Short mmCIF file of C-alpha atoms and ligand atoms in Angstrom, two decimals:
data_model
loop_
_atom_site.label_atom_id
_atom_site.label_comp_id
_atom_site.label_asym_id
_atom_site.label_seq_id
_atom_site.Cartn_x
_atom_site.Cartn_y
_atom_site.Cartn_z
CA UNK A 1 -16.00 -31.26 -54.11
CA UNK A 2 -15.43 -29.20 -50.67
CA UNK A 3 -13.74 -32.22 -49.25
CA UNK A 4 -12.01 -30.94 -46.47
CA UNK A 5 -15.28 -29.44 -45.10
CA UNK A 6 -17.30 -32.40 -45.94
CA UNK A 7 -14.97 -34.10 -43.65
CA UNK A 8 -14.85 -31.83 -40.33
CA UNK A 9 -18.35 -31.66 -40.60
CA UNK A 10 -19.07 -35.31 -40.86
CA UNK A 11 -16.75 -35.77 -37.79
CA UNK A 12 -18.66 -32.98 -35.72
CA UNK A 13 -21.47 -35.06 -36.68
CA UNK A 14 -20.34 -38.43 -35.43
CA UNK A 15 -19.82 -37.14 -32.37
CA UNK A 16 -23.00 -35.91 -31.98
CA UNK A 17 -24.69 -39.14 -33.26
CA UNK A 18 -22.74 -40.95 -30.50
CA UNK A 19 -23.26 -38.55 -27.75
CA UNK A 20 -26.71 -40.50 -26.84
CA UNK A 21 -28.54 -37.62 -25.29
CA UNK A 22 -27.82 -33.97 -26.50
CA UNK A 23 -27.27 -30.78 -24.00
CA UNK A 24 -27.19 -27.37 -24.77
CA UNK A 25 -23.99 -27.59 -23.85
CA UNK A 26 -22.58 -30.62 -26.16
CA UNK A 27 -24.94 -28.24 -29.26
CA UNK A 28 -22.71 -25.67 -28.67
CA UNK A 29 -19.61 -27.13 -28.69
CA UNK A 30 -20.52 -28.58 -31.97
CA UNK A 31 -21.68 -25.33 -33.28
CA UNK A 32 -17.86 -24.63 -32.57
CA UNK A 33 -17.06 -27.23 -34.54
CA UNK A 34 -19.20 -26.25 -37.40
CA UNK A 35 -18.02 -22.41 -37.46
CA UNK A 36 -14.64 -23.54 -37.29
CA UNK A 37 -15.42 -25.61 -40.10
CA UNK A 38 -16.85 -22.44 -42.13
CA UNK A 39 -14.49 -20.20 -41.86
CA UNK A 40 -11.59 -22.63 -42.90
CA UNK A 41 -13.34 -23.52 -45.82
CA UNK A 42 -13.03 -19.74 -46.54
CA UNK A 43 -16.59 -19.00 -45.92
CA UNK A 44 -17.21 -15.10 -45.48
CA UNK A 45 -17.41 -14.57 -41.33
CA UNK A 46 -20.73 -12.28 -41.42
CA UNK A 47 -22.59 -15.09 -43.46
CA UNK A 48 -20.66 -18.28 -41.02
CA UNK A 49 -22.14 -15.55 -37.77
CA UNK A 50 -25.49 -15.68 -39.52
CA UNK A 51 -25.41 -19.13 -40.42
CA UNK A 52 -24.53 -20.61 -37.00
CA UNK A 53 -27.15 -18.23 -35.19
CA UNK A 54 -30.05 -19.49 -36.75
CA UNK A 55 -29.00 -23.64 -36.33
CA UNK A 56 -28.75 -22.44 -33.04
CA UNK A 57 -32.00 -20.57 -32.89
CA UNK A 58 -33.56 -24.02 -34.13
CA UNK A 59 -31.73 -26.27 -32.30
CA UNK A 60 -31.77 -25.14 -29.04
CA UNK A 61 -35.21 -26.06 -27.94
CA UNK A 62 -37.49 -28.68 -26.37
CA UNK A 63 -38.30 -30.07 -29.98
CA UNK A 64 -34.67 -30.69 -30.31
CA UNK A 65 -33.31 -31.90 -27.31
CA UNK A 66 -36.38 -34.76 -26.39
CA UNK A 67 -36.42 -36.16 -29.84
CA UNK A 68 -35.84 -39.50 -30.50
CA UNK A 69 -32.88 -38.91 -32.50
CA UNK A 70 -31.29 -35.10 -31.27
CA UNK A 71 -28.54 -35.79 -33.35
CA UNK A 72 -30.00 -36.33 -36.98
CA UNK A 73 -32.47 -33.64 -36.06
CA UNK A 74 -29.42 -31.27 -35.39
CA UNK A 75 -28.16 -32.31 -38.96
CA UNK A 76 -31.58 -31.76 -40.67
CA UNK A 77 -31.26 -28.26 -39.30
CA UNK A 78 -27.86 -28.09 -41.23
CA UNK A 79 -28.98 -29.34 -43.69
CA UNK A 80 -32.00 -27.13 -44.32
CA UNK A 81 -29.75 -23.90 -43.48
CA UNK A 82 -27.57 -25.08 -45.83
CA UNK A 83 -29.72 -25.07 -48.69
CA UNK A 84 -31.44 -21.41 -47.44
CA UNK A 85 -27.99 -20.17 -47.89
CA UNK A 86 -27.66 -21.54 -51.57
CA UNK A 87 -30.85 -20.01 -52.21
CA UNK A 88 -33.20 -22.36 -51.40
CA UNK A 89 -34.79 -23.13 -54.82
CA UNK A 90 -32.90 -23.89 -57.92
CA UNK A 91 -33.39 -20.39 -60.18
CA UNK A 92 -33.24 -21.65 -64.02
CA UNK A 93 -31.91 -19.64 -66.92
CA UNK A 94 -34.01 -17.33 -69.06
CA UNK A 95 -36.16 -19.67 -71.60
CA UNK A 96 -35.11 -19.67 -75.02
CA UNK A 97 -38.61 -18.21 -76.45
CA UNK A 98 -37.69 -15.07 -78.81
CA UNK A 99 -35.40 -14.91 -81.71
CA UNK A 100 -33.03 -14.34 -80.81
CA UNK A 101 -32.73 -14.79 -76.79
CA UNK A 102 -29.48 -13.07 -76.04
CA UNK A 103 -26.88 -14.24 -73.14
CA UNK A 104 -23.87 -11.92 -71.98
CA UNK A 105 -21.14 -13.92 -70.39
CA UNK A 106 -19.02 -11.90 -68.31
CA UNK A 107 -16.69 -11.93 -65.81
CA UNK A 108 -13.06 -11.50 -64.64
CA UNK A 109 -9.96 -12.83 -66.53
CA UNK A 110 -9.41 -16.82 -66.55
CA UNK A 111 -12.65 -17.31 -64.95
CA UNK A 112 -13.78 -19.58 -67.84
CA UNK A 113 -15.94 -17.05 -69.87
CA UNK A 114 -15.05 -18.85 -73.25
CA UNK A 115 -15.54 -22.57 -71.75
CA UNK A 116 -18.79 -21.59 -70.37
CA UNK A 117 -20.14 -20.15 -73.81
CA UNK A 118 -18.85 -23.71 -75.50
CA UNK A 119 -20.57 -25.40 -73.07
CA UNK A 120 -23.93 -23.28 -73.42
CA UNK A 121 -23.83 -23.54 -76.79
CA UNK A 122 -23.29 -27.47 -76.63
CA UNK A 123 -26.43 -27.57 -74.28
CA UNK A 124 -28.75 -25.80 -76.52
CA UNK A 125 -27.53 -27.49 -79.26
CA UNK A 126 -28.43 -30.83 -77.49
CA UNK A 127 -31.83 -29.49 -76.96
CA UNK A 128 -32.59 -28.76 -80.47
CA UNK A 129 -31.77 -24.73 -79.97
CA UNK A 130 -29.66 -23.11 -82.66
CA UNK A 131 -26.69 -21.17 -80.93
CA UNK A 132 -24.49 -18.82 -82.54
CA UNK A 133 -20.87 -17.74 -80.56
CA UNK A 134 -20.40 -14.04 -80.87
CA UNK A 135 -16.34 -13.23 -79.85
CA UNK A 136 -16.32 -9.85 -78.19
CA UNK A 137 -13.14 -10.22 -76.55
CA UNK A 138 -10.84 -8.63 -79.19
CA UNK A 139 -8.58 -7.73 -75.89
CA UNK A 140 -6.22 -10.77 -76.05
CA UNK A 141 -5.66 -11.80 -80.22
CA UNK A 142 -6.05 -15.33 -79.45
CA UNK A 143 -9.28 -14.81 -77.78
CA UNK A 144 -11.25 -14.93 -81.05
CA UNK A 145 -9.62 -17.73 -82.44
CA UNK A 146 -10.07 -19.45 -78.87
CA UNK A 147 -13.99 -19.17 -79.15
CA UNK A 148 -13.95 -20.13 -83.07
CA UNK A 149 -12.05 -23.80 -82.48
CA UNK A 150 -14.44 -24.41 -79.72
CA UNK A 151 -17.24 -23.18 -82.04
CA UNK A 152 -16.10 -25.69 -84.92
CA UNK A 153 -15.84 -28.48 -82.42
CA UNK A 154 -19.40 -28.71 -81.70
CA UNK A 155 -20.50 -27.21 -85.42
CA UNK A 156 -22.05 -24.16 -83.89
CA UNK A 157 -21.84 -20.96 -85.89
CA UNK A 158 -19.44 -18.36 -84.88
CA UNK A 159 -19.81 -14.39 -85.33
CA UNK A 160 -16.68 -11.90 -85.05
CA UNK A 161 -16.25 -8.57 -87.09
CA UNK A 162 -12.15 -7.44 -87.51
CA UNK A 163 -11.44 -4.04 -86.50
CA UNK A 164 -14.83 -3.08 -84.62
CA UNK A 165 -15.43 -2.60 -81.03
CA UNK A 166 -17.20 -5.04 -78.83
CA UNK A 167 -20.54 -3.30 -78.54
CA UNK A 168 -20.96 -2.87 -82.14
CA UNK A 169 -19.78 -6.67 -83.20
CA UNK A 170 -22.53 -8.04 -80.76
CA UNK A 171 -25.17 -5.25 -82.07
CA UNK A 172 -24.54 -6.54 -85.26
CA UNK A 173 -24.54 -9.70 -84.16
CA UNK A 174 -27.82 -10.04 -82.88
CA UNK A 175 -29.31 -8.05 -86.41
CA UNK A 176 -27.26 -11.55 -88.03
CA UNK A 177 -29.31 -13.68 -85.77
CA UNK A 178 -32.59 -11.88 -86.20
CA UNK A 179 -31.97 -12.63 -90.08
CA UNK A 180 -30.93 -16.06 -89.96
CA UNK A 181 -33.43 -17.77 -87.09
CA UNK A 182 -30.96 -18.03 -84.36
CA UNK A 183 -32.59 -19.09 -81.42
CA UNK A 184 -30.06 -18.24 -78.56
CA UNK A 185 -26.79 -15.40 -79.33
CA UNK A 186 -24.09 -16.16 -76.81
CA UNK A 187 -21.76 -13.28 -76.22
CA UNK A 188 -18.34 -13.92 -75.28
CA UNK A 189 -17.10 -10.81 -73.41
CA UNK A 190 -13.46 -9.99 -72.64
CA UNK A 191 -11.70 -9.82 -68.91
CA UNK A 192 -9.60 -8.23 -66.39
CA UNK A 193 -7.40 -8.91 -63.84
CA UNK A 194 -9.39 -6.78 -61.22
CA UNK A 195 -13.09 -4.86 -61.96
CA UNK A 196 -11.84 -1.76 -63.95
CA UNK A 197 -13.99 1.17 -65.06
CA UNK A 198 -13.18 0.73 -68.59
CA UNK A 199 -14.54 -2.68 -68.54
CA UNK A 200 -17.49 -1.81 -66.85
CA UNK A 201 -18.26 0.48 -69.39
CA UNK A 202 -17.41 -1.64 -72.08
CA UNK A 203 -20.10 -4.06 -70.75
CA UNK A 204 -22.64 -1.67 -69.87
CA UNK A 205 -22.58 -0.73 -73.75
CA UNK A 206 -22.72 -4.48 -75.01
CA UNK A 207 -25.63 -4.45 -72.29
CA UNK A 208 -27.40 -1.32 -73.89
CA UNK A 209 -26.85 -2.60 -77.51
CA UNK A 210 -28.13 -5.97 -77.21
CA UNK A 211 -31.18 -5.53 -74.28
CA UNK A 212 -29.67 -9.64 -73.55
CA UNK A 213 -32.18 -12.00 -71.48
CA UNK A 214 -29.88 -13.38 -69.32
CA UNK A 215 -26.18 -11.45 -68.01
CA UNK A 216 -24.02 -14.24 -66.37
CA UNK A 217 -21.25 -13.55 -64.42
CA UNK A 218 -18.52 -16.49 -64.66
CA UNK A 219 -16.83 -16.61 -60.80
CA UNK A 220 -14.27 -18.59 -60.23
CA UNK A 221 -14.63 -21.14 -57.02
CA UNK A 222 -10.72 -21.58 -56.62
CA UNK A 223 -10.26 -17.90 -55.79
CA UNK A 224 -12.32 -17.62 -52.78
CA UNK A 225 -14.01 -14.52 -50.97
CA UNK A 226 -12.35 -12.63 -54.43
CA UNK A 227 -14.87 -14.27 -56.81
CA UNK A 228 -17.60 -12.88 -53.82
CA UNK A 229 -16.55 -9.58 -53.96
CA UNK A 230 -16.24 -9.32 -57.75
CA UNK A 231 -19.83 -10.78 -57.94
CA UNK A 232 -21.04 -8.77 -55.41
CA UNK A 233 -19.16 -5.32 -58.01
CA UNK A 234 -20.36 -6.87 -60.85
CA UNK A 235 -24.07 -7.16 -59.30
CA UNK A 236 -24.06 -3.33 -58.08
CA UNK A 237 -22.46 -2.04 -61.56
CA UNK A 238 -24.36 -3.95 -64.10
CA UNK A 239 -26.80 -5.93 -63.17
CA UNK A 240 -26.27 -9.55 -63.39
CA UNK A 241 -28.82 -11.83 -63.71
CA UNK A 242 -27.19 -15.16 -62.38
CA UNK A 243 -23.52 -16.36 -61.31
CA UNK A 244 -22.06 -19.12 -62.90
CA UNK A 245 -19.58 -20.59 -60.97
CA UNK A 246 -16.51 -22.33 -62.24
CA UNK A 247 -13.93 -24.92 -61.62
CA UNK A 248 -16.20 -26.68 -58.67
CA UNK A 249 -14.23 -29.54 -59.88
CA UNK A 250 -11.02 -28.55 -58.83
CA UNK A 251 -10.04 -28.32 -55.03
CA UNK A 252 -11.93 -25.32 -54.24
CA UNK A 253 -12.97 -24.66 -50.56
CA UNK A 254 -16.30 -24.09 -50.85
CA UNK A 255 -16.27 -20.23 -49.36
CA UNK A 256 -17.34 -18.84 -52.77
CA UNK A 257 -20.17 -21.72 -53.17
CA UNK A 258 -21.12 -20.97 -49.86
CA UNK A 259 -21.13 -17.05 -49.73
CA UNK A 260 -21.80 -15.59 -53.05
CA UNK A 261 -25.81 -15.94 -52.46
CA UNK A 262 -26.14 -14.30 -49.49
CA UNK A 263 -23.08 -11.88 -50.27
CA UNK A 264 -24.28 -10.42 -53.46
CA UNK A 265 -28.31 -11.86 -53.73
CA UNK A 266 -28.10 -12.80 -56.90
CA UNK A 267 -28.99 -16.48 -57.32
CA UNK A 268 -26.39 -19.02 -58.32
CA UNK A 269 -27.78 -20.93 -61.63
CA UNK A 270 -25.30 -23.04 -62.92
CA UNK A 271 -22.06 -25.22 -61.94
CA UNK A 272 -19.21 -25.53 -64.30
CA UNK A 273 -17.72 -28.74 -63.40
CA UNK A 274 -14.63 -29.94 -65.58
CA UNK A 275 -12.62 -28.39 -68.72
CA UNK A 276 -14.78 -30.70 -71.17
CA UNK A 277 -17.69 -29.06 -72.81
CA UNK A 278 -20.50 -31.68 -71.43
CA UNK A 279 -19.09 -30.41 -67.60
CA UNK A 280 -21.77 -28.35 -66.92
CA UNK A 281 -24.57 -28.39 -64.30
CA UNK A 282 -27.94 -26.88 -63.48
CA UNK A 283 -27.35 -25.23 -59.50
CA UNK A 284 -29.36 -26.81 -57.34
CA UNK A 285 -28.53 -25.88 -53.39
CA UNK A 286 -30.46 -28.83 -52.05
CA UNK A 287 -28.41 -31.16 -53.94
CA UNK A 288 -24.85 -29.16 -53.09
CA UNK A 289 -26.11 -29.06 -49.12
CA UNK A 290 -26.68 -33.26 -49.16
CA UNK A 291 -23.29 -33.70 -51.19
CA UNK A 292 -21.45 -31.56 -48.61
CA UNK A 293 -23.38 -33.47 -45.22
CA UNK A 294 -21.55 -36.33 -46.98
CA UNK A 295 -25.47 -37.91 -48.25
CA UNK A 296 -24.67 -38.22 -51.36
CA UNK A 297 -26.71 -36.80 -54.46
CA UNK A 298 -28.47 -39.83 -55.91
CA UNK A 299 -30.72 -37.28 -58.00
CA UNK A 300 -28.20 -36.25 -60.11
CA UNK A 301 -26.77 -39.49 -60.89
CA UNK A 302 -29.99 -40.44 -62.02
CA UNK A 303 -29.93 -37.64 -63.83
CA UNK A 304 -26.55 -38.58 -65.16
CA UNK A 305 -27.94 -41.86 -66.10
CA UNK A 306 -30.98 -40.68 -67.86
CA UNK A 307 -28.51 -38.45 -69.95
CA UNK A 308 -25.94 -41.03 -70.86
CA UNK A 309 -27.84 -44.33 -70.63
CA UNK A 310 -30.97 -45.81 -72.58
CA UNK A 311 -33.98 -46.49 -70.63
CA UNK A 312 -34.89 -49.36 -72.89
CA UNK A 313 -31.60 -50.66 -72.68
CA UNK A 314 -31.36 -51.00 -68.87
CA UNK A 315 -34.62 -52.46 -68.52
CA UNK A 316 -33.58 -55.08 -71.42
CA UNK A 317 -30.33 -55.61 -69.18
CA UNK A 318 -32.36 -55.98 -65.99
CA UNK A 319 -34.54 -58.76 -67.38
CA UNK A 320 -31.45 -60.46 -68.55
CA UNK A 321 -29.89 -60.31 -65.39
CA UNK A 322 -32.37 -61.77 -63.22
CA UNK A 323 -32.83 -64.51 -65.70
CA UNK A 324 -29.39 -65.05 -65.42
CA UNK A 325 -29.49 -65.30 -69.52
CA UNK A 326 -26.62 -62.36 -69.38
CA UNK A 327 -23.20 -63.24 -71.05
CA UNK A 328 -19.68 -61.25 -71.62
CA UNK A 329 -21.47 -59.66 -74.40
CA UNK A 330 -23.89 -57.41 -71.93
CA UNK A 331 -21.43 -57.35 -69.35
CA UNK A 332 -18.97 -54.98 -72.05
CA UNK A 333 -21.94 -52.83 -72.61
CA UNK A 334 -22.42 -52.12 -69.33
CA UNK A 335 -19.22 -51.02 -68.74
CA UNK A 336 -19.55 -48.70 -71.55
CA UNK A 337 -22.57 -47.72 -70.51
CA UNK A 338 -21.46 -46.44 -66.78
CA UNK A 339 -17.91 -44.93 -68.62
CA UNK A 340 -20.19 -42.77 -70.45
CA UNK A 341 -21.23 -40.95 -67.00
CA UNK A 342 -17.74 -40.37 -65.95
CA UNK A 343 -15.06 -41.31 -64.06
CA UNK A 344 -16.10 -44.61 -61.47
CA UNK A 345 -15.11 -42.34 -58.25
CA UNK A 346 -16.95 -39.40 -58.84
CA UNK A 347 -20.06 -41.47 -59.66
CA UNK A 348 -19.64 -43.27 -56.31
CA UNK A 349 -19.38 -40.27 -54.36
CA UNK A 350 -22.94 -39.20 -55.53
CA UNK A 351 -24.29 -42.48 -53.76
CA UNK A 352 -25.38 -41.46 -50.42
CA UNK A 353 -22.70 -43.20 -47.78
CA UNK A 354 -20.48 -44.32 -49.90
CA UNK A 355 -18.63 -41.06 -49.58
CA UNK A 356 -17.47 -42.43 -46.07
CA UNK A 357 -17.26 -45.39 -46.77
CA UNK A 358 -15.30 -45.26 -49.94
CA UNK A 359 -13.13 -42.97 -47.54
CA UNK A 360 -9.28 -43.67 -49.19
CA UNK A 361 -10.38 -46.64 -51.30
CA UNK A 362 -8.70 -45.79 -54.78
CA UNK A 363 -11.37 -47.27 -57.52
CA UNK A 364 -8.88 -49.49 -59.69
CA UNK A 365 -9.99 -48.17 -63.11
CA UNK A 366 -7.12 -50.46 -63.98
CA UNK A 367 -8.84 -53.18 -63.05
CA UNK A 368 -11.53 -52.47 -64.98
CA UNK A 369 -9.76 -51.73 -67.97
CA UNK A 370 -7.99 -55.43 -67.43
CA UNK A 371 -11.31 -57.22 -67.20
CA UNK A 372 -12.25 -55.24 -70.21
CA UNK A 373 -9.37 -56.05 -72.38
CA UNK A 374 -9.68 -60.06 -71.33
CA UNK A 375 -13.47 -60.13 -72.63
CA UNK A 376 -12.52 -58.77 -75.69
CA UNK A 377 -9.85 -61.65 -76.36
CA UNK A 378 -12.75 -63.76 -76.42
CA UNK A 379 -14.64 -65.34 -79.62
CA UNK A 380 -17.68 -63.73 -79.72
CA UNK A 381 -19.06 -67.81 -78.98
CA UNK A 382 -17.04 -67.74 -75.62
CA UNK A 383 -18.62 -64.04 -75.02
CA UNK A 384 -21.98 -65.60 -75.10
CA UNK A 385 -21.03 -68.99 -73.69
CA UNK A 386 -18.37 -68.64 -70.95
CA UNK A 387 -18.55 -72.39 -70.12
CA UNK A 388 -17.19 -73.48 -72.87
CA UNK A 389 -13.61 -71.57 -72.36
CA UNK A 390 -11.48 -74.66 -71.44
CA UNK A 391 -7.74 -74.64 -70.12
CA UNK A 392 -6.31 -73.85 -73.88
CA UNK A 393 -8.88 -71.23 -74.64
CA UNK A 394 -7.78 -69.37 -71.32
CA UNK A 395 -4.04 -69.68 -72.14
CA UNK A 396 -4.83 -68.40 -75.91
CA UNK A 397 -7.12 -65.63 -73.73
CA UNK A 398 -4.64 -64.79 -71.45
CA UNK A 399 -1.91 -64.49 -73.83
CA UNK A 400 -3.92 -61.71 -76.19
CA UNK A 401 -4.81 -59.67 -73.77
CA UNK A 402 -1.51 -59.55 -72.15
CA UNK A 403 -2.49 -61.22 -68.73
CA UNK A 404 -1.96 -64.22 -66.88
CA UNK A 405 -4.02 -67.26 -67.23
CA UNK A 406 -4.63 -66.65 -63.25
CA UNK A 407 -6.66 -63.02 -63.90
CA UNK A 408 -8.78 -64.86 -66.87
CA UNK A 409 -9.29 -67.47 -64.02
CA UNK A 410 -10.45 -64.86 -61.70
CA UNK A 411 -12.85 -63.17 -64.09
CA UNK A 412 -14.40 -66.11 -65.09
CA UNK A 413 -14.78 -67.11 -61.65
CA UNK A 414 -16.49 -63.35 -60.29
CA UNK A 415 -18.55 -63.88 -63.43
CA UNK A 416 -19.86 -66.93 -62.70
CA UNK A 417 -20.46 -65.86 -59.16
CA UNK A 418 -22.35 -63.10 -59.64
CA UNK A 419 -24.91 -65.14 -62.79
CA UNK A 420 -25.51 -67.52 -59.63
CA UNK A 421 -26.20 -64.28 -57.40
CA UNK A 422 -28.26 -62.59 -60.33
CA UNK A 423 -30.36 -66.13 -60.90
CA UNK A 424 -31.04 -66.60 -57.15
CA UNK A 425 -32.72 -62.83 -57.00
CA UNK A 426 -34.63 -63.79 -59.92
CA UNK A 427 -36.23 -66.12 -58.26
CA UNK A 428 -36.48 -63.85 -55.46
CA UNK A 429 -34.14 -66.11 -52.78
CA UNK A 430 -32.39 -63.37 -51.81
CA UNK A 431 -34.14 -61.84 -49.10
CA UNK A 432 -34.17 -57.78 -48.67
CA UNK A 433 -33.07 -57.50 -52.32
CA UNK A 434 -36.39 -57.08 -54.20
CA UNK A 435 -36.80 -57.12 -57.82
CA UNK A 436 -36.89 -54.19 -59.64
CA UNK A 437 -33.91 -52.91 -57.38
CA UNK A 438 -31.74 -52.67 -59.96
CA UNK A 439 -34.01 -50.10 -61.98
CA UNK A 440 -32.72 -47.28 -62.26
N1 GTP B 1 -11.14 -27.59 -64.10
C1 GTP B 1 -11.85 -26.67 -64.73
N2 GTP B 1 -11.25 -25.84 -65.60
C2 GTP B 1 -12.00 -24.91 -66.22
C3 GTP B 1 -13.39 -24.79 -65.99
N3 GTP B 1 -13.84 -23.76 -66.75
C4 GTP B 1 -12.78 -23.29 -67.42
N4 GTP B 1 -11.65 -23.97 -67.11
C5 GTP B 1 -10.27 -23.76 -67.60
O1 GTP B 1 -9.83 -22.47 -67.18
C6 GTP B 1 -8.99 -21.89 -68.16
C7 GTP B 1 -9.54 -20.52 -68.57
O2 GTP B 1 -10.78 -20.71 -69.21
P1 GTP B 1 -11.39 -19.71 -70.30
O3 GTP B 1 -12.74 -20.19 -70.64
O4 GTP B 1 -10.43 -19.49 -71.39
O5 GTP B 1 -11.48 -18.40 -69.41
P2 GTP B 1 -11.87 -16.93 -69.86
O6 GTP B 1 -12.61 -16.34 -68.72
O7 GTP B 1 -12.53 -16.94 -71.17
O8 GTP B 1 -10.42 -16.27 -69.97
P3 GTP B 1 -10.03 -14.87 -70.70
O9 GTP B 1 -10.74 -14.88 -72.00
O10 GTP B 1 -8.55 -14.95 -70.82
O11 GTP B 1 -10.45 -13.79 -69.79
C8 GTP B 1 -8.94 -22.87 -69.30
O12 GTP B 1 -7.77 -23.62 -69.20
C9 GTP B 1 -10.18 -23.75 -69.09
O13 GTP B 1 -9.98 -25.04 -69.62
C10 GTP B 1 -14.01 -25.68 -65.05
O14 GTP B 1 -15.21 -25.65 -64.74
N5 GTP B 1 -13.18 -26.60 -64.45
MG1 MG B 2 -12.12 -15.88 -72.93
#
């Protein structure tokens, strides 16, 4: 996410860090630095003028300049500006507390309207909520049908009425879910290719019809200072309650992250991350402001964790470890248990500094996949008793999985290096790695 400008700043940065003592004059040249930075990564120039002036209001100043460390405290002032920019405190959706509470998705065409209603729908669902997927895009025929597969996927009910306009399938709608304790009505709205009237009015009568709790405007990162100006429309012409924006996953700049809050006012409340359903996040700009300084976001991949793993579990694992008791056995679940929270490079970008470090290092999900495939050509007695896999029990091994005796060699070897490692810090030899580390 926003790698290019993760990386200039992060440079500007270094310099700074290694300039010893700080000057007004070495500030400024790195406030040059950081603008430049800005405005590449398509950041809207009023809010880049805005945003340099007031690092520069804070940084230039006694407190600043005869600190102990000038150059961290210049990137806590980033930092915090940074996260005033994104809106300072994470803004959370309307609660689901009436039957029904109504949300309008809207927004322009392609922005991912219909994924974001899936993926709403899957989160409620998750928390015990009963969705139902109203199609009210009867623009494009294989709109409905669109909303109805994703609908069936996740066994969420789906409302659409042939031959009626969109205002009067969602009023309808929402009479349905009165009658048949819905808790949250999800109405999937149609787009444009630019704001038109006859949308607006379209989706200021869905708005009158339906009174919903919560109007989201779907804007989509790729596109820039557009998606800023058609939130900042969609905010004077119809209210919208909170953006959603889209496709942070892809290689978007950051401009639209960066200036749709202070653009348009309206607070940015969730992040759609990926195509799959499960891809979305709650927006929260102190998180985005770290992951873009390049410190990493260890709060949500705890909260990735929490989702995906079991508490109990990893505490079981953690005793095993440091008794060294663990075999091939736990070592299988825990690689299922981390591919549950995604792919291994995104998860390592979250830890703070290993952004930089990781810098170019390709994670060989291969190689995972390899040692995966060799465990399970063991017995289930060599899984739990590694020792006992002798020279024709690696060639038998080596030969189901499709590898060379070498790689079961290897394994065996990093295995039995790191139950030495695990047994050592159980017994708490290994200095400035306490126990209870590993928790997550
Ligand atoms: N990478 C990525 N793709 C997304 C995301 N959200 C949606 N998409 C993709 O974007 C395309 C358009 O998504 P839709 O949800 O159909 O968009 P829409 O706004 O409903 O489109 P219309 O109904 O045609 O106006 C699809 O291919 C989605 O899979 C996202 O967060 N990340
Ligand atoms: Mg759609």
């Amino acid at each position: 996410m926003f790698d290019a400008l993760s990386d200039k700043l992060e440079a500007t940065f270094k310099k700074l860090r290694g300039a010893g003592k700080l000057s007004e004059g070495n500030i400024k040249d790195s406030m040059r630095e950081v603008r430049q930075a800005l405005l590449e990564a398509d950041v809207n120039f009023k809010v880049v003028k805005r945003f340099i002036a007031s690092v520069q209001e804070e940084a230039i100043g006694d407190k600043v300049l005869k600190s102990i460390e000038p150059g961290q405290q210049i990137i806590k002032i980033v930092h915090e500006q940074l996260i005033k920019l994104l809106g300072e405190t994470a803004v959370p959706l309307a609660p689901i507390d009436k039957s029904p509470t109504v949300y309008m998705v809207c927004g322009l065409q392609g922005s991912g309207k219909t994924t974001l209603c899936g993926k709403l729908a899957l989160m409620y669902k998750r928390k015990k909520k009963k969705p139902l997927l109203v199609a009210a895009d009867i623009n494009r025929p294989a709109a409905v049908k669109q909303l109805k597969v994703l609908a069936d996927s996740i066994q969420v009910e789906h409302f659409f009425l042939e031959g009626k306009q969109p205002p009067e399938i969602c009023h309808e709608a929402v009479k349905y879910a009165e009658k048949n304790f819905i808790d949250l009505v999800i109405l999937d709205t149609a787009g444009r290719l630019h704001v038109d009237d006859e949308l607006m009015v379209e989706l200021e009568q869905v708005k009158k019809k339906t009174e919903p709790d919560e109007v989201l405007l779907v804007a989509d990162a790729m596109t820039g200072q557009d998606a800023v100006n058609v939130a900042k429309e969609f905010y004077e012409r119809i209210d919208i309650t909170g953006v959603v924006l889209s496709k942070l996953d892809g290689d978007a700049r950051g401009g639209a992250a960066l200036s749709i809050r202070e653009v348009t006012k309206c607070p940015i409340k969730l992040a759609s991350v990926g195509e799959k359903l499960s891809d979305l996040e709650p927006f929260h700009p102190e998180r985005l402001a770290s992951r873009i300084l390049g410190m990493g976001d260890i709060v949500s991949l705890v909260e990735k964790a929490q989702e995906n793993i079991n508490e109990a579990e990893a505490i079981k694992m953690q005793e095993k470890l440091l008794k060294a008791q663990f075999d091939f056995e736990d070592f299988l679940e825990q690689m299922k248990q981390i591919k549950k929270m995604g792919p291994l490079d995104s998860l390592m970008k979250m830890i703070p500094g290993a952004g930089k470090a990781l810098k170019g290092v390709k994670i060989d999900e291969k190689g995972v996949e390899r040692m995966v495939a060799i465990i399970k050509s063991m017995t289930i007695q060599e899984r739990r008793n590694p020792l006992m896999i002798d020279g024709s029990r690696k060639k038998r091994i080596a030969v189901g999985s499709g590898n060379s005796v070498q790689a079961v060699n290897q394994l065996l070897k990093q295995f039995f290096a790191m139950q030495k490692m695990f047994h050592n810090m159980g017994k708490g030899k290994l200095k400035g790695f306490p126990r209870g580390a590993m928790r997550f």
